[in-house]
Structures are given as C-alpha cells and as structure tokens.
CSV table of C-alpha atoms in Angstrom, one decimal:
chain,number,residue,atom,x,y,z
A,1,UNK,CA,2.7,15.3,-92.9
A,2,UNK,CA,3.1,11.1,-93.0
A,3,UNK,CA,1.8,10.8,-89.4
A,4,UNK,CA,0.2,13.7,-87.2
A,5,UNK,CA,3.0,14.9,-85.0
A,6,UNK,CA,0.5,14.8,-81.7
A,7,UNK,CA,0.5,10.7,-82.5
A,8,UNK,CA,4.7,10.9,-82.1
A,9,UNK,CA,5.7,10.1,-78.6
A,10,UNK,CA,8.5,12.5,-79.1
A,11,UNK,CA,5.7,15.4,-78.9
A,12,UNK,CA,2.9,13.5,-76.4
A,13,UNK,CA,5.4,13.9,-74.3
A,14,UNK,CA,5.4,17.6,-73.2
A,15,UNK,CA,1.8,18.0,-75.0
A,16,UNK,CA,-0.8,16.0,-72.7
A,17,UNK,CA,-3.9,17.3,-73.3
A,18,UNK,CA,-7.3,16.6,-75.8
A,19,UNK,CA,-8.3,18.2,-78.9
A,20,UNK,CA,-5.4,19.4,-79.9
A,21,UNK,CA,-5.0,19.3,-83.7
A,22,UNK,CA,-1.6,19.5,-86.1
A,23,UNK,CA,-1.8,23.2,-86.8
A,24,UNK,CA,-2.4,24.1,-83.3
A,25,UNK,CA,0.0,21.9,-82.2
A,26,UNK,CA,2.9,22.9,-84.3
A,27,UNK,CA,2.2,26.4,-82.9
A,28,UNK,CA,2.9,25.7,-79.7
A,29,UNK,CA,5.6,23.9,-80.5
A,30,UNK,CA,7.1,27.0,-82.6
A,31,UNK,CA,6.3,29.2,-79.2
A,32,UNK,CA,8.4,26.3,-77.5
A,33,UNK,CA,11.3,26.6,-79.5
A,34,UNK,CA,11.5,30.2,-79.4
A,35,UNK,CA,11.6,29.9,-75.7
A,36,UNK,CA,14.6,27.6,-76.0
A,37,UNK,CA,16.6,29.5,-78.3
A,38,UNK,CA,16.1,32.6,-76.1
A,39,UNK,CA,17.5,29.9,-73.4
A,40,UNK,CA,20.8,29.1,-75.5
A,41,UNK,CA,20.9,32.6,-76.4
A,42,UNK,CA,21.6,33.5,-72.6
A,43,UNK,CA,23.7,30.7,-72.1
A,44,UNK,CA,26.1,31.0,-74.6
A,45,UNK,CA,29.7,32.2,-73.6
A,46,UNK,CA,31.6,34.5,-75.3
A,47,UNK,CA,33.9,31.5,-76.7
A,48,UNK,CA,32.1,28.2,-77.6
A,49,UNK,CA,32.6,25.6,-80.6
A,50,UNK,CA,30.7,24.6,-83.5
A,51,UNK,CA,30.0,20.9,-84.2
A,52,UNK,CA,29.1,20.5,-88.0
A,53,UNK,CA,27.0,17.3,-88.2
A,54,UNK,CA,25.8,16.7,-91.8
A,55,UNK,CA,23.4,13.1,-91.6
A,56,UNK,CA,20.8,11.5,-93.6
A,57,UNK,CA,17.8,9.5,-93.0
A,58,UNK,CA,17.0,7.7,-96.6
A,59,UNK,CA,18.0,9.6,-99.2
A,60,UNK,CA,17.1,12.7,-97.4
A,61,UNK,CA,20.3,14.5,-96.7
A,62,UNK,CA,20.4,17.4,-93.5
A,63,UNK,CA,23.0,19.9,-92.1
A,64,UNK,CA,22.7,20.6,-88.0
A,65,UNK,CA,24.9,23.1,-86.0
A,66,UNK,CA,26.0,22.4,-82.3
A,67,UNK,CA,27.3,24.6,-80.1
A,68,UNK,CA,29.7,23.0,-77.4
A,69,UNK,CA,31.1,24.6,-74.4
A,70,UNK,CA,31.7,24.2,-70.8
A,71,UNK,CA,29.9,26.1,-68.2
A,72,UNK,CA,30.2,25.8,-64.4
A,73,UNK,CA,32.3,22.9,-64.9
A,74,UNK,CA,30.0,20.8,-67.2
A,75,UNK,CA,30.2,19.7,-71.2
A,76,UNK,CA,27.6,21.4,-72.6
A,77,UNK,CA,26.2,20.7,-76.2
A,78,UNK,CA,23.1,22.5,-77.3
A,79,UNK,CA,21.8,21.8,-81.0
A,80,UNK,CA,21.5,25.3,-82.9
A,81,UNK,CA,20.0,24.8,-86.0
A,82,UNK,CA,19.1,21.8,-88.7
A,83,UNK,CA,18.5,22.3,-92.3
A,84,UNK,CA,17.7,19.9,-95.2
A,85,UNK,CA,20.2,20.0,-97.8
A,86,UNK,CA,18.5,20.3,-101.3
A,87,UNK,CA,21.3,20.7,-103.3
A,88,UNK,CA,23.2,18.0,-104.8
A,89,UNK,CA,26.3,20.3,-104.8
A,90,UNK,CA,25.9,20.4,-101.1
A,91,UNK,CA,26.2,16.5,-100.6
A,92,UNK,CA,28.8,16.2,-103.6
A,93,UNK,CA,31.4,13.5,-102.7
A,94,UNK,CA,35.2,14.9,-102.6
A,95,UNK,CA,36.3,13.2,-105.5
A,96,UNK,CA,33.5,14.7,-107.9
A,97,UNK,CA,33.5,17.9,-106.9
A,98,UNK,CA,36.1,20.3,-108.3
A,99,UNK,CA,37.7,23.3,-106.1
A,100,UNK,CA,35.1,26.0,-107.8
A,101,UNK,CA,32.3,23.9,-106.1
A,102,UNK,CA,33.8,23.4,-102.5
A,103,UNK,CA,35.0,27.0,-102.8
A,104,UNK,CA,31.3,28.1,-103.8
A,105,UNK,CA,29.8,25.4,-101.2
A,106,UNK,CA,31.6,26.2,-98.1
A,107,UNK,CA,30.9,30.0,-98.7
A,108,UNK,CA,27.8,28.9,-98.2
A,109,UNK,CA,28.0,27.3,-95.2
A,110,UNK,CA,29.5,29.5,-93.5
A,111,UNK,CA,27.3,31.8,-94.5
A,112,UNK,CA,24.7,29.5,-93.1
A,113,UNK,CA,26.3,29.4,-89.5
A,114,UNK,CA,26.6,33.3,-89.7
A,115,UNK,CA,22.6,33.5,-90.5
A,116,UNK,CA,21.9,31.0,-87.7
A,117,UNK,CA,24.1,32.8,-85.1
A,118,UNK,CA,22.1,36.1,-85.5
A,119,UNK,CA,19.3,34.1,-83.6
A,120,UNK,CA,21.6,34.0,-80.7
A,121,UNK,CA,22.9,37.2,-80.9
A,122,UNK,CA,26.6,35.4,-81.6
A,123,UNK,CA,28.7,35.9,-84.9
A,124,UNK,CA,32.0,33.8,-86.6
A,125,UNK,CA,33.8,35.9,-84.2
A,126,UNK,CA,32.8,34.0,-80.9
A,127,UNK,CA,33.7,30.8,-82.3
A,128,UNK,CA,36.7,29.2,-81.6
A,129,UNK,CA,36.9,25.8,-83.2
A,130,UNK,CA,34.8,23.3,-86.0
A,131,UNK,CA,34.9,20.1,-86.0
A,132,UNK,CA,33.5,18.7,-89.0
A,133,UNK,CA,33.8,15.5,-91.8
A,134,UNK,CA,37.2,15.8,-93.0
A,135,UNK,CA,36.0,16.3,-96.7
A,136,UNK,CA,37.4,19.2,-99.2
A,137,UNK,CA,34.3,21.4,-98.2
A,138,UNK,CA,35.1,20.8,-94.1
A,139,UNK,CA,38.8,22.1,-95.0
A,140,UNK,CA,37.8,25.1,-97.4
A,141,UNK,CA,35.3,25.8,-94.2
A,142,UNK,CA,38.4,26.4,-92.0
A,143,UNK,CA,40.8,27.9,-94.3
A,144,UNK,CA,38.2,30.6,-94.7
A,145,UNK,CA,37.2,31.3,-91.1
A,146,UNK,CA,40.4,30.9,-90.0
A,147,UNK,CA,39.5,28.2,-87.4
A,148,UNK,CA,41.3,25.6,-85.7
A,149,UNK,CA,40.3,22.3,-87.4
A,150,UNK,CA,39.6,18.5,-85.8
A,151,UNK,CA,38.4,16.2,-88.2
A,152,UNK,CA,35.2,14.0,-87.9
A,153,UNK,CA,37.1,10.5,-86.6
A,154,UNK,CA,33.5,8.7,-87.4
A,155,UNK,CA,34.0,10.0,-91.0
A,156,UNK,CA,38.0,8.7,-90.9
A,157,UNK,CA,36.6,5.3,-89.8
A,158,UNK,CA,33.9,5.3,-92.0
A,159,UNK,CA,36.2,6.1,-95.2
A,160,UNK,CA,38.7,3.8,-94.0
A,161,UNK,CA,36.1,0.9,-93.5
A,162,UNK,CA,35.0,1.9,-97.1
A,163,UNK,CA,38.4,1.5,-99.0
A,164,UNK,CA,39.1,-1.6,-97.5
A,165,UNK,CA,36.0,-3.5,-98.8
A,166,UNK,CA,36.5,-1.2,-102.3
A,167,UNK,CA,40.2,-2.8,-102.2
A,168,UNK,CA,39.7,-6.3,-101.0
A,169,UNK,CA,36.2,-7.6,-101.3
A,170,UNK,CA,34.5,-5.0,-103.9
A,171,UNK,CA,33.3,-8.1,-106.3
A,172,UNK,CA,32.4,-10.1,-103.0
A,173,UNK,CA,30.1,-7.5,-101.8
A,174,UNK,CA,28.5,-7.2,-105.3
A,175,UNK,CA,27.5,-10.3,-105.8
A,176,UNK,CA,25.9,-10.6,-102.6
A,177,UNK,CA,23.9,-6.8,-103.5
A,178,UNK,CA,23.0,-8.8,-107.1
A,179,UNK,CA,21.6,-11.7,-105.5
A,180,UNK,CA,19.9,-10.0,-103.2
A,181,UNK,CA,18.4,-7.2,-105.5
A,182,UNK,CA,17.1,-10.5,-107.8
A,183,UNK,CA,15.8,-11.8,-104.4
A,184,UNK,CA,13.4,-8.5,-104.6
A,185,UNK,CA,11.9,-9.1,-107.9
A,186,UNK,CA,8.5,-10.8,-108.4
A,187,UNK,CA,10.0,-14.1,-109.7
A,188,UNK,CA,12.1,-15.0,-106.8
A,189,UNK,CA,10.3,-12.8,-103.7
A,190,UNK,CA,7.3,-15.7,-103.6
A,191,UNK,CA,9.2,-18.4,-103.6
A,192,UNK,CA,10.9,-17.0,-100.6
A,193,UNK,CA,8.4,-15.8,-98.7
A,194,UNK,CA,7.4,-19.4,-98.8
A,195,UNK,CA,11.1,-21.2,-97.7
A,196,UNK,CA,11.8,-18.4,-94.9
A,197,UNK,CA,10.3,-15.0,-92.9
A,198,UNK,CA,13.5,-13.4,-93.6
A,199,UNK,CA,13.6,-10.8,-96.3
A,200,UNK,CA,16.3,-9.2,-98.7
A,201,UNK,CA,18.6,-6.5,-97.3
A,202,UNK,CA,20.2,-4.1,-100.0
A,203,UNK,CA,23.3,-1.9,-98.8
A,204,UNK,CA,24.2,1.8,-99.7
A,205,UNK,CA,27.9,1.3,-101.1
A,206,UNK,CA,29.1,4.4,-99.1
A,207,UNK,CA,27.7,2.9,-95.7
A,208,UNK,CA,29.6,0.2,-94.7
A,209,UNK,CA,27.2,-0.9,-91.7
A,210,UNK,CA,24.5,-1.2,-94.1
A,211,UNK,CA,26.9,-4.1,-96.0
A,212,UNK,CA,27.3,-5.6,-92.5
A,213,UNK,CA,23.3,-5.8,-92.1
A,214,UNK,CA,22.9,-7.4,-96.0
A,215,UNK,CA,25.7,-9.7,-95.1
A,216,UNK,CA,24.2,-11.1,-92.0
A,217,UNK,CA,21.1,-11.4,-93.7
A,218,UNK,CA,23.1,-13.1,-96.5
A,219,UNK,CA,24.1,-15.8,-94.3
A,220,UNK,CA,20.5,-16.1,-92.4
A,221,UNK,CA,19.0,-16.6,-95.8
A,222,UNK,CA,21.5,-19.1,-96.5
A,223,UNK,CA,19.9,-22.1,-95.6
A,224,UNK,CA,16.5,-20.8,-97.7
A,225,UNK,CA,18.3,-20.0,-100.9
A,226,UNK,CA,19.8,-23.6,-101.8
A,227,UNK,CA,16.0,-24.7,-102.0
A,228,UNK,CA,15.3,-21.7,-104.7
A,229,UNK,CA,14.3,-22.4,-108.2
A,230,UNK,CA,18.1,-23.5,-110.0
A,231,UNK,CA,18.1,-19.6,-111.7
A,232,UNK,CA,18.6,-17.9,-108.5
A,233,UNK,CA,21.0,-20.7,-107.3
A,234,UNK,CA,23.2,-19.6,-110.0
A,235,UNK,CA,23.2,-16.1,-108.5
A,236,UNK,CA,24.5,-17.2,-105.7
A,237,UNK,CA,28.3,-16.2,-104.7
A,238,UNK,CA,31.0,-19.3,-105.5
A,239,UNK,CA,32.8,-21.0,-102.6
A,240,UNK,CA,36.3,-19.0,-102.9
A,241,UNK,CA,33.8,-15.9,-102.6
A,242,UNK,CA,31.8,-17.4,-99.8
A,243,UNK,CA,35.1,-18.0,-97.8
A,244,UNK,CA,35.9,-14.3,-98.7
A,245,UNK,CA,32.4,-13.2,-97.4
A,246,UNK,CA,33.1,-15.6,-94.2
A,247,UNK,CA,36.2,-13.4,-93.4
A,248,UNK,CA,34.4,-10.1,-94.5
A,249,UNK,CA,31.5,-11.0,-92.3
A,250,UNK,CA,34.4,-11.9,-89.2
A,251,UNK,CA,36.1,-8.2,-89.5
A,252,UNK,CA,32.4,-6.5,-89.6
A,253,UNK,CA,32.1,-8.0,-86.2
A,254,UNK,CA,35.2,-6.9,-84.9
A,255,UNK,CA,35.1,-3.2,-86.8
A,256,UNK,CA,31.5,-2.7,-85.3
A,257,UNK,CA,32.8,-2.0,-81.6
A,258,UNK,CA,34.3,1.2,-82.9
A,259,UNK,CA,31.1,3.1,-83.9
A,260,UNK,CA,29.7,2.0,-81.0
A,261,UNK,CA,32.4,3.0,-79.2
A,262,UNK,CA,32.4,7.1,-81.2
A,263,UNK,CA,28.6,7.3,-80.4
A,264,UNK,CA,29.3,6.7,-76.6
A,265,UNK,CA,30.6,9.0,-73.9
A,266,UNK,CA,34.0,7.7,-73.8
A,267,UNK,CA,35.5,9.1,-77.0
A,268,UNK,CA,37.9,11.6,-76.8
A,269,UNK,CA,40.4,12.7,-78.7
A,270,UNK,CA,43.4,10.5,-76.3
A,271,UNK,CA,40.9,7.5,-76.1
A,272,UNK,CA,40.2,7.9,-80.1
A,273,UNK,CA,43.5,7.8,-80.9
A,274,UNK,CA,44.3,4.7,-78.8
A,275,UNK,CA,41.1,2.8,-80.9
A,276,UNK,CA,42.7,3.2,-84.0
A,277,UNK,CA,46.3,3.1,-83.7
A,278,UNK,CA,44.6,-0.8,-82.3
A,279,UNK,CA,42.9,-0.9,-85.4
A,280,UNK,CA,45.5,0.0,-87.5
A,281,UNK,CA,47.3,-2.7,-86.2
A,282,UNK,CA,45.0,-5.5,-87.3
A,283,UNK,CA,44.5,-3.3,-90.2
A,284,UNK,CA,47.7,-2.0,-91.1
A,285,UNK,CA,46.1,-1.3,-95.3
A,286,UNK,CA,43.6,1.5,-93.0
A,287,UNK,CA,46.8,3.5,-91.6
A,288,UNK,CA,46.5,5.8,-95.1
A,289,UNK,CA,43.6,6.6,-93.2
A,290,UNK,CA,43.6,6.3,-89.5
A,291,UNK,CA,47.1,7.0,-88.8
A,292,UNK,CA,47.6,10.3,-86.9
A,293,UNK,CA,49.5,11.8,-89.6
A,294,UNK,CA,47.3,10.9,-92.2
A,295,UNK,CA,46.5,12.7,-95.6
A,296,UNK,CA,43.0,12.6,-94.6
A,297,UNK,CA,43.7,14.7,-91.0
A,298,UNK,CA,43.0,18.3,-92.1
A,299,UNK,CA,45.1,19.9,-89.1
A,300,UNK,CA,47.8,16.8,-87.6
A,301,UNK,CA,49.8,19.2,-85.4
A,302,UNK,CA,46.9,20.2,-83.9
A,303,UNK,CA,45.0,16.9,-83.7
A,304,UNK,CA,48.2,15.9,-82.0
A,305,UNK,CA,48.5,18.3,-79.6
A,306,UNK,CA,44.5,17.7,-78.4
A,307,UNK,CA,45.8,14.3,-77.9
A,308,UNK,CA,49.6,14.8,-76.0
A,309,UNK,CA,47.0,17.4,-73.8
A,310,UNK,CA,44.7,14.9,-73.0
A,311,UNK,CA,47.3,12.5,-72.6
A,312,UNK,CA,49.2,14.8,-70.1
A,313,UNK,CA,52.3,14.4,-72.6
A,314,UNK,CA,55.0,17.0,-73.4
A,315,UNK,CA,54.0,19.0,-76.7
A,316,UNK,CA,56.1,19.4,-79.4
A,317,UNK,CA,57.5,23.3,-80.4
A,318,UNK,CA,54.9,22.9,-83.9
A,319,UNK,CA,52.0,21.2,-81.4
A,320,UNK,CA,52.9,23.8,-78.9
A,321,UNK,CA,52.3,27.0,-81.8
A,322,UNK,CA,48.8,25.5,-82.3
A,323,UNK,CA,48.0,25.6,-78.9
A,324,UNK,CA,48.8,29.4,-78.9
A,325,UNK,CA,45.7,30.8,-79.3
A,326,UNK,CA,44.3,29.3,-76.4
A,327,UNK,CA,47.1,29.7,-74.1
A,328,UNK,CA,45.8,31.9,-71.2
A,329,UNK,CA,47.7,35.3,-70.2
A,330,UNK,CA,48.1,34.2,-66.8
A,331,UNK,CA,52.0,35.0,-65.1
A,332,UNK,CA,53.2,32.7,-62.6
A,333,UNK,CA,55.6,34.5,-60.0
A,334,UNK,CA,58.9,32.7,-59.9
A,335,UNK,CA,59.3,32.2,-56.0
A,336,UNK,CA,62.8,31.0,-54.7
A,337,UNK,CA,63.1,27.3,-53.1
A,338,UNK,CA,65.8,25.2,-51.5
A,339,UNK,CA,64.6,22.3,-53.1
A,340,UNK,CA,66.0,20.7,-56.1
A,341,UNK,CA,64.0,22.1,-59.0
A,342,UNK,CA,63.6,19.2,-62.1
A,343,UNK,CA,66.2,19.4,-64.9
A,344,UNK,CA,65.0,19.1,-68.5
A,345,UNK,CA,66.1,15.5,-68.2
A,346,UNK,CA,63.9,15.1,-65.2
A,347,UNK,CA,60.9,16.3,-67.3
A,348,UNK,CA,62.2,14.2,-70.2
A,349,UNK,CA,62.1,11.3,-68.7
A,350,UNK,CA,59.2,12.1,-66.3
A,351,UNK,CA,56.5,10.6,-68.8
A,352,UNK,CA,55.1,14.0,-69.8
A,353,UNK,CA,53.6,17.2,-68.6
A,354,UNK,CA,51.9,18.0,-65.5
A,355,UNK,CA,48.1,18.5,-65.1
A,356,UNK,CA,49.2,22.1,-64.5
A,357,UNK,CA,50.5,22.4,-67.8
A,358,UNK,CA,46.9,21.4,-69.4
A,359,UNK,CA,45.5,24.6,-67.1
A,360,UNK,CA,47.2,26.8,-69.2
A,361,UNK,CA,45.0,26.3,-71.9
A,362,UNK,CA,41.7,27.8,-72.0
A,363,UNK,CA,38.9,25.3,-71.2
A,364,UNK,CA,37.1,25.5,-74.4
A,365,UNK,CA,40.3,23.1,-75.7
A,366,UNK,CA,39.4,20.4,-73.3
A,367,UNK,CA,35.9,19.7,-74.6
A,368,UNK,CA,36.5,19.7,-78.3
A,369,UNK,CA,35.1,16.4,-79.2
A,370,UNK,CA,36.4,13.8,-81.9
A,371,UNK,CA,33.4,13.2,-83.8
A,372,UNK,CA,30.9,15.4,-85.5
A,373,UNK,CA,28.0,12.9,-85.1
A,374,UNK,CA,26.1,14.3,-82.7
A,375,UNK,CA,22.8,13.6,-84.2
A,376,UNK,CA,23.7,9.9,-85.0
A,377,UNK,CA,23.8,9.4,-80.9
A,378,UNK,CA,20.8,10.8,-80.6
A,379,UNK,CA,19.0,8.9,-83.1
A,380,UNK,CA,20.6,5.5,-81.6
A,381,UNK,CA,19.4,6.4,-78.3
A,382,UNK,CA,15.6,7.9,-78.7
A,383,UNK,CA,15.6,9.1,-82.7
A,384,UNK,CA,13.4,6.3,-84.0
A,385,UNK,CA,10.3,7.7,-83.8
A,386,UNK,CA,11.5,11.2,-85.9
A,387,UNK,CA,12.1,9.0,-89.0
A,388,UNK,CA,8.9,9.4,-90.3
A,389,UNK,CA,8.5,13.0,-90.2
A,390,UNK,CA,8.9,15.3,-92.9
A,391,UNK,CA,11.6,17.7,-93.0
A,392,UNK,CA,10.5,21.2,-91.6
A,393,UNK,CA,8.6,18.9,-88.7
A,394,UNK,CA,12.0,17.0,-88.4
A,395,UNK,CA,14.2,19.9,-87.6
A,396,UNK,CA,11.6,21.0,-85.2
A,397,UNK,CA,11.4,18.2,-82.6
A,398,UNK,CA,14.6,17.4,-83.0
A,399,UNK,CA,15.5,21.3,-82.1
A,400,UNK,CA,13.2,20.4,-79.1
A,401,UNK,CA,14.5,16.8,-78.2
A,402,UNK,CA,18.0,17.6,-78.8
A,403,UNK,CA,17.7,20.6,-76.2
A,404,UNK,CA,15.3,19.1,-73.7
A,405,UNK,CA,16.8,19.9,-70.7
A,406,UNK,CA,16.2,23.4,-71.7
A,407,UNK,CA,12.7,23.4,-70.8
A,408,UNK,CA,10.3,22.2,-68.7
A,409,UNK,CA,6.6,21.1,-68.3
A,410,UNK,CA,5.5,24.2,-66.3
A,411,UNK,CA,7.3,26.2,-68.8
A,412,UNK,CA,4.8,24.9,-71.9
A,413,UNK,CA,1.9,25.5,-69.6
A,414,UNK,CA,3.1,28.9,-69.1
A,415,UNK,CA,3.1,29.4,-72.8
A,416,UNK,CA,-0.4,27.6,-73.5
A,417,UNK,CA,-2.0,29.8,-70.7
A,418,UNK,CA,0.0,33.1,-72.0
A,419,UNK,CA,-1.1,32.9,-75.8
A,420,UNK,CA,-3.9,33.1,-78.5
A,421,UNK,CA,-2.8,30.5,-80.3
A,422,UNK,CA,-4.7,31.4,-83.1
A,423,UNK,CA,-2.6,34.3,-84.0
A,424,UNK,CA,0.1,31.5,-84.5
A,425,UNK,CA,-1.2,29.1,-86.2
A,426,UNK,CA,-0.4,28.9,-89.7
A,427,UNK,CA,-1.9,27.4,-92.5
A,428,UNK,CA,0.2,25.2,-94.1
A,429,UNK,CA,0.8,23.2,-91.0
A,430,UNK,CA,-1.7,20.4,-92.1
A,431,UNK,CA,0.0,19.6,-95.2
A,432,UNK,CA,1.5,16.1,-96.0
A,433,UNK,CA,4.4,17.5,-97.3
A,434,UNK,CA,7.1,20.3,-97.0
C-alpha cells in the first residue's frame, strides 16, 4: 500500500488504539464490513433502486452500486459494492464501441449486480429502477433487465459542456494544453519556477472542469509568461484566441454552479429540469443535449412523468403508462356529495394534479434521484484522504465511510473483544500494491 491505512484519518477514526499494524488492521476492518453488510442486508425492502456510479480517480477507473430506498419516511442510500474496472472494454466511450461490445459489457454488469446482491440475500427481481450514465451500455443495461430507466443528468451536463467547447473553442483549448504541456518540460519549467510559484495545469479533454482549472491557471500565469525566453512566447495563444479564451473562461464561471448544484441535496428530478431548461436558454447549441426530449434521455416519457409528479402536474396518457407499474392497488370508494364536484375543465385549468394523485404511486418513485454520482459527493465532502489508496483498500473504506451511520464505536469494540484476529489476518495485506 502507498501509505499505511492506520496513518488515513478515514480509519483512525473508529480504530484508536496502539500497535496496531496494516495486516491486523485490515482484518478488523474486513470483520467491520461484514457487520455492515449483514446491517444492509436487514434493512433492505423488498423494492429498492440501484444507483450505478461509474468514477475515476487518475486514470484509475471503478464501478460502485447503491441501493436507494425509503424507510420510515427517510431517503436512504446505502453503498453496496465498488469494483475497479480493468478492462478497457468496460470504460469504452459510446462512439468506439460497437453494439457486440455494449451487448457483451452490460451482460456483464448485470451480472455483476446479480453477484453482489447474493451478499444481501436480494436478486434483479427486487429492484425496481437504475439510474445510471446515459451511455449505449446504461441503455443495453435496462433493455435487458427490463427496468425503468433515468439517465445520469451529471453525465447529460457533462457531455453537453463537452460538445460545446469541441464545437466552439476546440483550437482555443489546445493551444492553451500545448503551452502548457511545453511549460512542463525542462527548458521552460526553470525559468518559471523563477518568474512565479504557480505551476502548469494540464486538462483531460473529456473533463471539462479540469479545462476550467488549466484555464484559470492560464490566466494566473499570465503575467509570468510574457517575461519567458521569446520560444515559449510564441507558444502563447494570439489575441482573437485570448478574447475567445476570455469568454470561455466567463461561461466556465457561470456553468460551474450546476455541478455544484447535482452534488448537493437539492437536485431532483423537478429542480433538475428547471437548471437546464435555464441553461439551455443561455445555451440554446446544449438543448441536443439537455432538452427533456433529447436523443441522449434513454426513457423521456418516463423522465417526464418523474418530473410532472414532482411538479404536482397532470401526466400525460404515454407519462401516465410508465407510471403503471408503480401505481398502487388501492380502491377509493366513490361516496355521494352535494357539493359541486370539479369538471375536467376545472382540473385543466387548476395548474395540475393534486398531492393525492402523487400518493398513488408507490414511494420508491419519489426518491429516484437525477444523478448517478453518488461517490463524487462524497469525495467533495470528506473523499480526499482515500485518493491515495490502492484499489482493494479503496473500496474498503469507502464501503465503510459511505455507510457510516451503519455502525458504531461500541460495535468495533464488540468485534475487537469477540475475535482472534489472527485467524483473519491475511498475508497479503502488507503489500504496496493490489
């Protein structure tokens, strides 16, 4: 391992005793974990829905499951499972994968989910929606399980984001990344080092925040790199791309509320929909994308009927049909009034339907969130210190972090008095690597 999990704060915090080396404490940690899972495995309704969250840290690439549900009245999201993915099939963009590798990848994944529910004594059966990145594997996903489908909106902005810079400022952006790549080698990274304590920033071309972060530390560098040596001021982007980069820069700032906005509490499927239909108004080229009848939406009837729900709107006959499965059996006794009962113009006109009409649903419709990136909001809030772990160690504190309200201090001294840890320690555990 890179750094000895007992010097993470993410595991001194429920592990606060001496002496306690890796091995030893990854075995606890195991004993932990088991404890937890045999926690979710209790907890878990009959009908819950799986949150597929597929993230990277570097160039590492991983794959968790969430469970979300609602139990006595609270949103409940408990993190199942997290796997690397080794495979570059697995993390194959949509447009170079053809439809034998999304066929044979999301056979995979599914399979993957059905392994993974055997821990909790669940199957595909119990599962009553995905919501997942809105590629051609996400899609194949559903079409084979037969689920109801909500698109990852942090993927939709993301891709949206993307295409407009690939569109409008693709030779912009790259002659920033040049300059600063040349900023990195050894005949220019002196020099600097001697003008400014700011350093080059290079951006991943499919992470649009990472261009933000180079072009702020474009302009920050600015007043360094018009006193470097006259080759590297040749590098440097021409005015009519400067005032491009100027207006890039100015729309970074404005498009940066919205992630911030999908990683907070806030975002649902009604309040998502407002965000972009606001963005596609300053944007109008990002409606291919954000619009709620996009190409990119996998399901839009059903997309739109989470949102008329929310919204306490009147559903449409197609957003109605969608709805079906979750409409509960429940038979309201007609009961004879001398008041005057609403005509269909009433309820035309009325604004929409009534909060009764959204109890007719069962409640695992009315916490399907709009974004699959669970483990992103984590990592914002307390993640930083997991970056330096190595895989297997990852998904294991994580798994414990994740679901921390699902144990307790007195229940790891339980388990430290309760076991010979030596039976469960295994070797391995003080390697560097996994």
């Amino acid at each position: 391992m890179d750094i000895g999990l007992f010097d993470h704060s993410a595991t001194q915090e429920f592990m606060n005793f001496n002496g306690v080396g890796r091995k030893v404490l990854k075995a606890y940690m195991r004993l932990i974990a088991k404890k937890v899972e045999h926690a979710i495995a209790q907890d878990l309704p009959a009908k819950f829905g799986i949150v597929f969250d597929q993230w990277a840290i570097e160039k590492q690439h991983y794959l968790s499951v969430f469970a979300v549900y609602l139990k006595q009245q609270q949103v409940k999201e408990v993190l199942l499972a997290t796997s690397r993915l080794y495979s570059q099939e697995e993390i194959l963009p949509d447009d170079e994968a053809d439809d034998a590798k999304v066929s044979h990848c999301a056979t995979q994944f599914v399979e993957y989910i059905k392994f993974e529910l055997e821990t909790f004594g669940k199957t595909i059966g119990n599962i009553v929606w995905l919501v997942a990145s809105n590629s051609a594997v996400s899609k194949h996903m559903a079409k084979v399980t037969g689920l109801p489908f909500v698109g990852c909106a942090a993927h939709r902005f993301n891709t949206a984001v993307h295409a407009m810079i690939q569109e409008e400022y693709k030779d912009d952006v790259a002659a920033v990344h040049k300059l600063m790549r040349a900023l990195t080698g050894l005949n220019f990274i002196y020099p600097l080092r001697r003008l400014t304590d700011f350093r080059p920033l290079l951006h991943h071309p499919n992470r649009w925040p990472s261009t933000y972060d180079m072009l702020q530390r474009y302009f920050e560098l600015m007043p360094a790199l018009i006193q470097m040596p006259p080759d590297l001021q040749r590098m440097i982007p021409s005015n009519d791309q400067g005032m491009n980069l100027d207006e890039l820069y100015e729309d970074f700032k404005w498009l940066s509320a919205v992630p911030t906005f999908l990683a907070g509490s806030k975002a649902t499927m009604a309040t998502v929909r407002r965000v972009f239909d606001k963005v596609i108004h300053r944007y109008p080229s990002m409606k291919n994308f954000l619009a709620p009848d996009s190409p990119i939406v996998p399901s839009t009837e059903f997309e739109s009927a989470l949102v008329r729900l929310q919204r306490t709107e009147s559903l449409t006959p197609e957003e109605a049909q969608t709805l079906a499965p979750f409409k509960k059996n429940v038979k309201v006794k007609s009961q004879r009034t001398t008041e005057r009962t609403a005509s269909w113009v009433d309820l035309l006109l009325s604004g929409g339907a009534k909060e009764s009409d959204q109890e007719q649903y069962d409640a695992t419709i009315h916490v399907i969130p709009p974004a699959s990136n669970a483990v992103e909001r984590f990592m914002v809030r307390q993640g930083k210190e997991l970056r330096d772990l190595v895989p297997r160690s990852l998904a294991l504190v994580l798994f414990l972090k994740v679901n921390r309200s699902l144990w307790s201090l007195n229940l790891v001294d339980q388990v430290v008095e309760s076991t010979n840890i030596a039976e469960h320690v295994v070797d391995g555990d003080s390697s560097d690597e996994e």
